[in-house]
Short mmCIF file of C-alpha atoms and ligand atoms in Angstrom, two decimals:
data_model
loop_
_atom_site.label_atom_id
_atom_site.label_comp_id
_atom_site.label_asym_id
_atom_site.label_seq_id
_atom_site.Cartn_x
_atom_site.Cartn_y
_atom_site.Cartn_z
CA MET A 234 39.17 126.55 -31.25
CA SER A 235 37.78 123.00 -31.05
CA ALA A 236 41.24 121.50 -31.32
CA ASP A 237 42.72 123.82 -28.67
CA PRO A 238 45.61 122.26 -26.77
CA PRO A 239 44.48 120.98 -23.35
CA SER A 240 44.60 123.68 -20.69
CA SER A 241 46.32 121.74 -17.86
CA PRO A 242 48.40 118.59 -17.23
CA LEU A 243 45.25 116.79 -16.05
CA ALA A 244 43.35 117.78 -19.20
CA LEU A 245 46.34 116.65 -21.28
CA ALA A 246 46.29 113.27 -19.49
CA ALA A 247 42.55 113.05 -20.20
CA ARG A 248 43.08 113.81 -23.90
CA ARG A 249 45.70 111.07 -24.06
CA HIS A 250 43.30 108.71 -22.27
CA ALA A 251 40.58 109.56 -24.81
CA ASP A 252 42.91 109.16 -27.81
CA ASP A 253 44.88 106.09 -26.68
CA VAL A 254 42.41 104.15 -24.53
CA ILE A 255 38.79 105.16 -25.21
CA LYS A 256 38.60 105.82 -28.97
CA PRO A 257 40.50 102.71 -30.13
CA GLN A 258 38.52 100.37 -27.83
CA VAL A 259 35.05 101.76 -27.34
CA ARG A 260 33.43 99.70 -30.11
CA ASP A 261 34.93 96.53 -28.63
CA TRP A 262 33.59 97.55 -25.22
CA GLU A 263 30.14 98.05 -26.75
CA ARG A 264 30.27 94.62 -28.37
CA ALA A 265 31.56 92.92 -25.20
CA GLY A 266 28.94 94.66 -23.05
CA ALA A 267 31.21 94.65 -20.01
CA PHE A 268 32.63 97.61 -18.13
CA PRO A 269 36.36 98.03 -18.98
CA ARG A 270 37.87 98.01 -15.49
CA ASP A 271 41.37 97.91 -16.97
CA ALA A 272 40.66 101.22 -18.72
CA ALA A 273 39.45 102.72 -15.44
CA GLU A 274 42.67 101.53 -13.79
CA ALA A 275 44.66 103.25 -16.54
CA ALA A 276 42.60 106.40 -15.86
CA ALA A 277 43.52 106.10 -12.19
CA THR A 278 47.22 105.98 -13.07
CA ASP A 279 46.73 109.33 -14.81
CA GLY A 280 45.01 110.77 -11.73
CA LEU A 281 41.54 110.81 -13.33
CA LEU A 282 39.74 108.79 -10.60
CA GLY A 283 40.61 111.11 -7.73
CA LEU A 284 40.33 114.51 -9.35
CA PHE A 285 38.79 116.34 -6.39
CA ALA A 286 39.79 113.98 -3.58
CA PRO A 287 42.50 115.32 -1.24
CA GLU A 288 46.15 114.52 -1.80
CA ALA A 289 46.24 112.74 1.59
CA VAL A 290 44.35 109.81 0.02
CA GLY A 291 46.26 109.95 -3.27
CA GLY A 292 43.83 112.32 -5.02
CA GLN A 293 44.69 115.35 -7.11
CA GLY A 294 42.99 117.84 -4.76
CA ALA A 295 42.10 119.87 -7.85
CA SER A 296 39.58 122.69 -7.85
CA LEU A 297 36.60 122.34 -10.18
CA ALA A 298 37.97 125.13 -12.35
CA GLU A 299 41.28 123.26 -12.68
CA ALA A 300 39.79 119.86 -13.40
CA MET A 301 36.61 120.45 -15.35
CA ASP A 302 38.35 120.44 -18.76
CA VAL A 303 39.16 116.78 -18.02
CA PHE A 304 35.51 115.95 -18.64
CA GLU A 305 35.47 117.79 -21.96
CA GLU A 306 38.43 115.67 -23.06
CA LEU A 307 36.80 112.44 -21.87
CA GLY A 308 33.57 113.49 -23.61
CA ARG A 309 35.48 113.56 -26.93
CA GLY A 310 36.05 109.84 -26.43
CA ASP A 311 32.78 108.49 -25.07
CA ALA A 312 30.09 110.17 -22.99
CA ALA A 313 28.89 106.98 -21.24
CA TYR A 314 32.43 106.19 -20.07
CA ALA A 315 32.99 109.84 -19.09
CA PHE A 316 29.71 109.79 -17.13
CA ALA A 317 30.83 106.68 -15.21
CA LEU A 318 34.05 108.48 -14.27
CA SER A 319 32.05 111.55 -13.23
CA MET A 320 29.91 109.45 -10.86
CA HIS A 321 32.98 107.63 -9.54
CA ASN A 322 34.77 110.94 -8.84
CA ALA A 323 31.67 112.22 -7.00
CA VAL A 324 31.72 109.14 -4.76
CA ALA A 325 35.50 109.25 -4.14
CA ASN A 326 35.31 112.94 -3.28
CA THR A 327 32.24 112.60 -1.04
CA ILE A 328 33.73 109.71 0.95
CA ALA A 329 37.19 111.33 1.22
CA ARG A 330 35.81 114.69 2.36
CA PHE A 331 32.75 113.83 4.43
CA GLY A 332 33.44 110.26 5.53
CA GLN A 333 34.46 109.39 9.07
CA PRO A 334 38.07 108.20 9.48
CA GLU A 335 37.13 104.48 9.47
CA LEU A 336 35.11 104.89 6.26
CA CYS A 337 37.91 106.86 4.57
CA GLU A 338 40.44 104.26 5.60
CA ARG A 339 38.37 101.47 4.05
CA TYR A 340 37.48 103.12 0.76
CA ALA A 341 39.02 106.49 -0.11
CA ALA A 342 42.51 105.47 -1.30
CA SER A 343 41.16 102.36 -3.08
CA LEU A 344 38.60 104.47 -4.98
CA VAL A 345 41.28 106.90 -6.06
CA SER A 346 43.60 104.07 -7.17
CA GLY A 347 40.84 102.39 -9.21
CA GLU A 348 40.96 99.21 -7.13
CA LEU A 349 37.35 99.97 -6.14
CA LEU A 350 34.62 101.66 -8.19
CA GLY A 351 31.89 103.89 -6.77
CA GLY A 352 28.26 104.58 -7.73
CA PHE A 353 25.80 107.30 -6.66
CA SER A 354 22.25 106.17 -5.92
CA LEU A 355 19.36 108.60 -5.49
CA THR A 356 16.76 107.75 -8.17
CA GLU A 357 14.00 105.18 -7.49
CA PRO A 358 11.58 103.49 -9.90
CA HIS A 359 8.81 105.96 -8.93
CA ALA A 360 11.03 108.98 -8.03
CA GLY A 361 13.33 110.65 -10.59
CA SER A 362 12.97 114.43 -10.90
CA ASP A 363 10.77 114.35 -7.80
CA ALA A 364 13.60 113.24 -5.54
CA ALA A 365 11.70 114.19 -2.38
CA ALA A 366 9.43 111.20 -3.10
CA ILE A 367 12.12 108.56 -2.44
CA THR A 368 11.02 105.81 -0.04
CA THR A 369 14.17 103.77 0.59
CA ARG A 370 14.25 103.68 4.37
CA ALA A 371 17.06 103.54 6.93
CA VAL A 372 15.86 102.43 10.36
CA ALA A 373 18.30 103.22 13.18
CA VAL A 374 19.68 100.26 15.14
CA ASP A 375 22.31 100.20 17.91
CA ASP A 376 25.35 100.13 15.65
CA GLY A 377 24.03 101.88 12.53
CA TRP A 378 21.02 101.36 10.25
CA ARG A 379 18.97 98.68 8.51
CA VAL A 380 18.18 99.84 4.98
CA SER A 381 15.33 98.55 2.80
CA GLY A 382 14.08 99.76 -0.59
CA ARG A 383 14.77 99.74 -4.28
CA LYS A 384 16.91 102.09 -6.36
CA ALA A 385 16.63 102.63 -10.12
CA TRP A 386 19.01 103.82 -12.84
CA VAL A 387 21.97 102.81 -10.71
CA SER A 388 25.07 103.36 -12.83
CA LEU A 389 27.74 100.67 -12.48
CA ALA A 390 25.14 98.34 -10.93
CA GLY A 391 26.88 95.01 -10.34
CA GLU A 392 30.24 96.65 -10.97
CA ALA A 393 30.52 99.34 -8.26
CA ASP A 394 32.02 98.23 -4.96
CA VAL A 395 30.51 101.02 -2.88
CA PHE A 396 27.43 103.21 -3.29
CA VAL A 397 26.67 106.63 -1.92
CA LEU A 398 23.03 106.00 -1.05
CA VAL A 399 20.42 108.70 -0.47
CA CYS A 400 17.57 107.41 1.71
CA ARG A 401 15.28 108.53 4.57
CA THR A 402 14.47 107.62 8.16
CA GLY A 403 10.69 108.14 7.94
CA THR A 404 7.82 107.43 5.59
CA GLU A 405 6.57 110.91 4.59
CA ARG A 406 7.72 112.65 1.40
CA GLY A 407 10.00 115.68 1.83
CA THR A 408 13.64 116.25 2.68
CA GLY A 409 13.61 116.75 6.48
CA ASP A 410 14.61 113.15 7.22
CA VAL A 411 16.81 112.41 4.20
CA LEU A 412 20.29 111.11 5.01
CA MET A 413 23.27 109.95 2.98
CA LEU A 414 25.12 106.69 3.68
CA ALA A 415 27.98 104.77 2.09
CA VAL A 416 26.95 101.16 1.45
CA ASP A 417 29.35 98.39 0.55
CA ALA A 418 27.87 96.64 -2.49
CA ARG A 419 29.01 93.26 -1.11
CA THR A 420 26.86 93.55 2.04
CA ASP A 421 24.21 90.84 2.56
CA GLY A 422 20.84 91.98 1.21
CA VAL A 423 22.18 94.21 -1.61
CA ARG A 424 21.03 92.69 -4.90
CA VAL A 425 21.04 93.76 -8.56
CA GLU A 426 17.45 93.07 -9.65
CA ARG A 427 17.69 93.96 -13.35
CA LEU A 428 20.06 95.56 -15.82
CA TYR A 429 18.55 97.83 -18.48
CA ASP A 430 18.91 97.03 -22.17
CA LYS A 431 19.92 100.45 -23.58
CA ALA A 432 20.30 102.03 -27.03
CA ALA A 433 23.96 102.92 -26.41
CA GLY A 434 26.60 102.48 -23.75
CA ALA A 435 26.14 98.68 -23.52
CA PHE A 436 29.38 98.43 -21.54
CA LEU A 437 28.06 100.69 -18.77
CA PRO A 438 25.77 98.54 -16.60
CA ILE A 439 22.78 100.52 -15.33
CA GLY A 440 19.87 98.95 -13.50
CA GLU A 441 17.82 98.45 -10.37
CA VAL A 442 19.33 97.48 -7.03
CA SER A 443 17.28 96.31 -4.04
CA TYR A 444 18.15 96.64 -0.37
CA ASP A 445 16.63 94.06 1.95
CA GLU A 446 17.30 94.84 5.61
CA VAL A 447 20.87 95.78 4.72
CA HIS A 448 23.03 96.51 7.76
CA VAL A 449 25.00 99.75 7.39
CA PRO A 450 27.49 100.52 10.19
CA SER A 451 27.50 103.86 12.06
CA TYR A 452 30.83 104.92 10.57
CA ALA A 453 29.25 104.89 7.07
CA LEU A 454 27.19 108.04 7.71
CA LEU A 455 28.00 110.79 5.18
CA ALA A 456 25.23 113.26 6.03
CA PRO A 457 22.76 112.94 8.92
CA ALA A 458 18.96 112.99 8.66
CA GLY A 459 17.83 116.41 7.44
CA GLN A 460 21.12 117.15 5.66
CA GLY A 461 21.17 114.29 3.16
CA MET A 462 19.31 115.98 0.32
CA ARG A 463 21.39 119.15 0.58
CA ALA A 464 24.58 117.04 0.51
CA ALA A 465 23.28 115.05 -2.48
CA LEU A 466 22.34 118.22 -4.36
CA GLY A 467 25.82 119.65 -3.67
CA ALA A 468 27.38 116.60 -5.33
CA ILE A 469 24.83 116.81 -8.16
CA ASP A 470 25.68 120.49 -8.81
CA VAL A 471 29.27 119.42 -9.53
CA ALA A 472 28.07 116.48 -11.63
CA ARG A 473 25.90 118.87 -13.67
CA VAL A 474 29.00 120.83 -14.65
CA ASP A 475 30.81 117.55 -15.43
CA ILE A 476 27.92 116.68 -17.77
CA ALA A 477 28.06 120.13 -19.38
CA ALA A 478 31.80 119.67 -20.04
CA ILE A 479 31.26 116.13 -21.39
CA SER A 480 28.58 117.58 -23.71
CA VAL A 481 31.01 120.18 -25.04
CA GLY A 482 33.53 117.39 -25.69
CA LEU A 483 30.90 115.43 -27.59
CA ALA A 484 30.02 118.51 -29.68
CA ALA A 485 33.69 119.36 -30.34
CA GLU A 486 34.46 115.80 -31.45
CA SER A 487 31.36 115.72 -33.69
CA LEU A 488 32.63 118.91 -35.31
CA ALA A 489 36.15 117.48 -35.78
CA VAL A 490 34.74 114.35 -37.46
CA ALA A 491 32.45 116.38 -39.73
CA LEU A 492 35.22 118.82 -40.70
CA ASP A 493 37.59 115.98 -41.64
CA TYR A 494 34.88 114.29 -43.66
CA ALA A 495 33.71 117.47 -45.43
CA ARG A 496 37.29 118.35 -46.37
CA GLU A 497 37.73 114.99 -48.13
CA ARG A 498 34.29 114.29 -49.60
CA GLU A 499 34.09 115.40 -53.21
CA ALA A 500 30.84 116.80 -54.54
CA PHE A 501 29.78 119.08 -57.38
CA GLY A 502 33.33 119.69 -58.58
CA GLY A 503 34.78 120.56 -55.17
CA THR A 504 34.55 119.26 -51.61
CA LEU A 505 31.62 119.43 -49.21
CA LEU A 506 33.57 121.97 -47.21
CA ASP A 507 33.49 124.36 -50.19
CA LEU A 508 29.70 124.59 -49.85
CA GLN A 509 28.62 127.55 -47.78
CA ALA A 510 25.58 125.71 -46.42
CA ILE A 511 27.94 123.11 -44.92
CA GLN A 512 30.27 125.81 -43.60
CA PHE A 513 27.34 127.60 -41.94
CA ALA A 514 26.10 124.39 -40.29
CA LEU A 515 29.57 123.79 -38.86
CA ALA A 516 29.96 127.45 -37.86
CA ASP A 517 26.84 127.14 -35.70
CA VAL A 518 28.26 124.06 -34.01
CA GLU A 519 31.50 125.94 -33.30
CA THR A 520 29.53 128.79 -31.68
CA ASP A 521 27.82 126.25 -29.42
CA VAL A 522 31.19 124.68 -28.53
CA VAL A 523 32.72 128.06 -27.66
CA ALA A 524 29.65 129.22 -25.70
CA GLY A 525 29.31 125.89 -23.87
CA ARG A 526 32.96 125.89 -22.89
CA LEU A 527 32.73 129.42 -21.47
CA LEU A 528 29.57 128.48 -19.58
CA TYR A 529 30.84 125.27 -17.95
CA ARG A 530 34.11 126.97 -16.99
CA ALA A 531 32.21 129.89 -15.41
CA ALA A 532 29.97 127.44 -13.53
CA ALA A 533 32.98 125.46 -12.26
CA ALA A 534 34.67 128.65 -11.02
CA ALA A 535 31.45 129.81 -9.33
CA LEU A 536 31.01 126.45 -7.56
CA ASP A 537 34.60 126.70 -6.33
CA ASP A 538 33.60 130.01 -4.73
CA GLY A 539 30.74 128.32 -2.88
CA ARG A 540 27.98 129.65 -5.16
CA GLY A 541 27.09 128.55 -8.62
CA SER A 542 24.05 126.25 -8.37
CA VAL A 543 22.20 128.45 -10.85
CA LEU A 544 25.17 128.71 -13.22
CA ALA A 545 25.53 124.91 -13.00
CA ALA A 546 21.87 124.68 -14.04
CA HIS A 547 22.48 127.08 -16.96
CA ALA A 548 25.43 124.95 -18.10
CA LYS A 549 23.48 121.69 -17.71
CA ARG A 550 20.50 123.24 -19.54
CA PHE A 551 22.53 124.59 -22.46
CA CYS A 552 25.37 122.16 -23.15
CA PRO A 553 23.52 118.83 -23.63
CA ASP A 554 21.00 120.59 -25.93
CA ALA A 555 23.98 122.00 -27.86
CA ALA A 556 25.54 118.52 -27.99
CA LEU A 557 22.35 117.11 -29.49
CA ARG A 558 22.24 119.92 -32.09
CA ALA A 559 25.90 119.23 -32.89
CA ALA A 560 25.42 115.48 -33.26
CA ILE A 561 22.44 116.02 -35.58
CA ALA A 562 24.15 118.69 -37.72
CA CYS A 563 27.46 116.82 -37.98
CA SER A 564 25.78 113.51 -38.71
CA GLU A 565 23.92 115.22 -41.57
CA VAL A 566 27.22 116.42 -43.04
CA LEU A 567 28.26 112.78 -43.40
CA GLY A 568 25.02 111.87 -45.16
CA ALA A 569 24.44 108.11 -45.09
CA TYR A 570 27.92 107.53 -43.68
CA GLY A 571 26.92 109.29 -40.47
CA LEU A 572 24.84 106.23 -39.67
CA LEU A 573 27.78 103.81 -39.84
CA ASN A 574 29.40 102.69 -36.61
CA GLU A 575 32.85 103.32 -38.03
CA TYR A 576 32.03 106.97 -37.27
CA PRO A 577 30.97 107.94 -33.74
CA LEU A 578 28.03 110.17 -34.68
CA ALA A 579 25.17 107.69 -34.29
CA ARG A 580 26.54 106.76 -30.84
CA PHE A 581 26.92 110.47 -30.03
CA LEU A 582 23.27 111.11 -30.96
CA ALA A 583 22.08 108.55 -28.41
CA HIS A 584 24.54 109.87 -25.82
CA ALA A 585 23.43 113.48 -26.28
CA LYS A 586 19.87 112.40 -25.37
CA MET A 587 21.26 110.64 -22.31
CA LEU A 588 23.19 113.77 -21.30
CA GLN A 589 19.94 115.77 -21.37
CA VAL A 590 18.46 113.43 -18.73
CA VAL A 591 21.23 112.48 -16.27
CA ASP A 592 21.83 114.56 -13.15
CA GLY A 593 18.52 116.41 -13.63
CA THR A 594 16.68 116.80 -16.91
CA THR A 595 16.69 119.93 -19.05
CA GLU A 596 13.27 120.84 -17.58
CA VAL A 597 14.56 120.46 -14.04
CA GLN A 598 17.36 122.92 -14.89
CA ARG A 599 14.71 125.32 -16.18
CA ILE A 600 12.94 125.00 -12.83
CA VAL A 601 16.16 125.97 -10.98
CA ILE A 602 16.80 128.91 -13.33
CA ALA A 603 13.19 130.11 -13.27
CA ARG A 604 12.99 129.92 -9.46
CA ASP A 605 16.07 132.14 -9.27
CA LEU A 606 14.59 134.56 -11.82
CA VAL A 607 11.32 134.82 -9.91
CA ARG A 608 13.12 135.19 -6.56
CA ARG A 609 15.23 138.04 -7.91
C1 FAD B 11 21.98 106.86 -18.52
C2 FAD B 11 21.44 107.26 -17.19
C3 FAD B 11 22.21 107.08 -16.05
C4 FAD B 11 21.71 107.43 -14.80
N1 FAD B 11 22.48 107.22 -13.68
C5 FAD B 11 21.98 107.51 -12.46
C6 FAD B 11 22.75 107.22 -11.29
O1 FAD B 11 23.90 106.74 -11.38
N2 FAD B 11 22.19 107.48 -10.07
C7 FAD B 11 20.94 108.02 -9.95
O2 FAD B 11 20.50 108.24 -8.82
N3 FAD B 11 20.18 108.30 -11.05
C8 FAD B 11 20.68 108.06 -12.29
N4 FAD B 11 19.92 108.32 -13.42
C9 FAD B 11 18.55 108.78 -13.26
C10 FAD B 11 18.32 110.22 -13.67
O3 FAD B 11 18.86 111.09 -12.72
C11 FAD B 11 16.79 110.37 -13.81
O4 FAD B 11 16.43 109.61 -14.96
C12 FAD B 11 16.39 111.80 -13.97
O5 FAD B 11 16.51 112.46 -12.75
C13 FAD B 11 14.95 111.94 -14.49
O6 FAD B 11 14.09 111.12 -13.79
P1 FAD B 11 13.04 110.17 -14.56
O7 FAD B 11 13.76 109.47 -15.64
O8 FAD B 11 12.34 109.37 -13.53
O9 FAD B 11 12.03 111.15 -15.27
P2 FAD B 11 10.74 111.86 -14.63
O10 FAD B 11 11.12 112.59 -13.38
O11 FAD B 11 9.64 110.88 -14.53
O12 FAD B 11 10.41 112.92 -15.75
C14 FAD B 11 9.80 112.54 -16.99
C15 FAD B 11 9.76 113.77 -17.88
O13 FAD B 11 8.94 114.79 -17.25
C16 FAD B 11 9.71 115.98 -17.10
N5 FAD B 11 9.37 116.61 -15.81
C17 FAD B 11 9.39 116.04 -14.58
N6 FAD B 11 9.05 116.92 -13.65
C18 FAD B 11 8.79 118.08 -14.28
C19 FAD B 11 8.38 119.38 -13.85
N7 FAD B 11 8.16 119.66 -12.55
N8 FAD B 11 8.21 120.34 -14.79
C20 FAD B 11 8.44 120.07 -16.12
N9 FAD B 11 8.82 118.86 -16.57
C21 FAD B 11 8.99 117.88 -15.67
C22 FAD B 11 11.17 115.54 -17.11
O14 FAD B 11 12.02 116.58 -17.53
C23 FAD B 11 11.13 114.39 -18.11
O15 FAD B 11 11.23 114.90 -19.40
C24 FAD B 11 20.40 107.99 -14.69
C25 FAD B 11 19.64 108.18 -15.86
C26 FAD B 11 20.14 107.82 -17.08
C27 FAD B 11 19.30 108.04 -18.31
#
């Protein structure tokens, strides 16, 4: 089941991208500590940077159900890279679908072609799960807004050319005045303040970006005051399913590595794979892979039908936890060798923790699920 053939031409392209571009180079990317823009351009050639964007701007116009397997395939290669592509796709799709014509003309086709990269910026140093506490402020001026504040955990900081920025017009916490803007990263007053030193994913720059009286033109409005948080959460629902699919890819690849190793490693007169304790450990991982895949596909289909926030939360709650279990179990099968960088399992362990946090932590998913339970 884990080595199923890809389910669509896009998923096949993603598997090729993982096998031919990500896996052979990811350790070099880690060592170089620089985002591989050439790899992203190769992904664009395969249609992977405009998955949901309309065909009019060069995108694939795919439904979530059609395209979600792409993220499982990318997750087999590297979750940090796959996450960057998930964020980029969210930005390309948001600008192409909700941007005014002038904004689309400037950015949409270039995002889809990989000439430009996009980042999504909601989190602030003091406001993560509690997104209603953001303070980055957009003050209306004649021809747009002046934005001031500081964003944290900005993926592709220093690398992205355009950010989808969630900010507010007032000073009180809440969502009634939250709006969503597109901000060109080259605008005066946008500055990368620090880049985080992380345990894994050194090639994916993540850090804090400050906005000092940054002028944002009127045509860059993506969602007006009062509708910004809802728009952001809509994009995040999709990203949660992306993360669930990436997690399943990470678990499936962990299993493939452990199976190969256990088949070859001789012990006690046979191979590790002859030992039932090893078989059982891998059987549990396979159950998680199968269950996770069914769950993220169901969530993608439900979001396509205009519902699905709760299923997206279930998928985001379950799949990264399953990925962490898989990385631990499969690393154990390799014994000491699981710790070597020639195998991906130590990197996968760090990434599985990351997947639990991004786009809403496991606890935040429990809040969404529990609220629905109580309401029903
Ligand atoms: C690798 C990485 C990339 C990221 N990229 C981006 C990005 O591109 N753009 C962006 O905007 N953000 C990004 N983020 C930020 C991410 O969305 C936040 O880290 C996340 O929302 C959690 O916020 P926090 O880290 O401030 O934790 P906090 O909100 O401070 O939470 C700390 C802990 O308390 C728990 N907790 C919080 N509230 C509750 C509650 N009510 N009930 C129970 N438990 C609770 C949390 O689950 C967590 O375990 C990224 C994060 C990481 C790790």
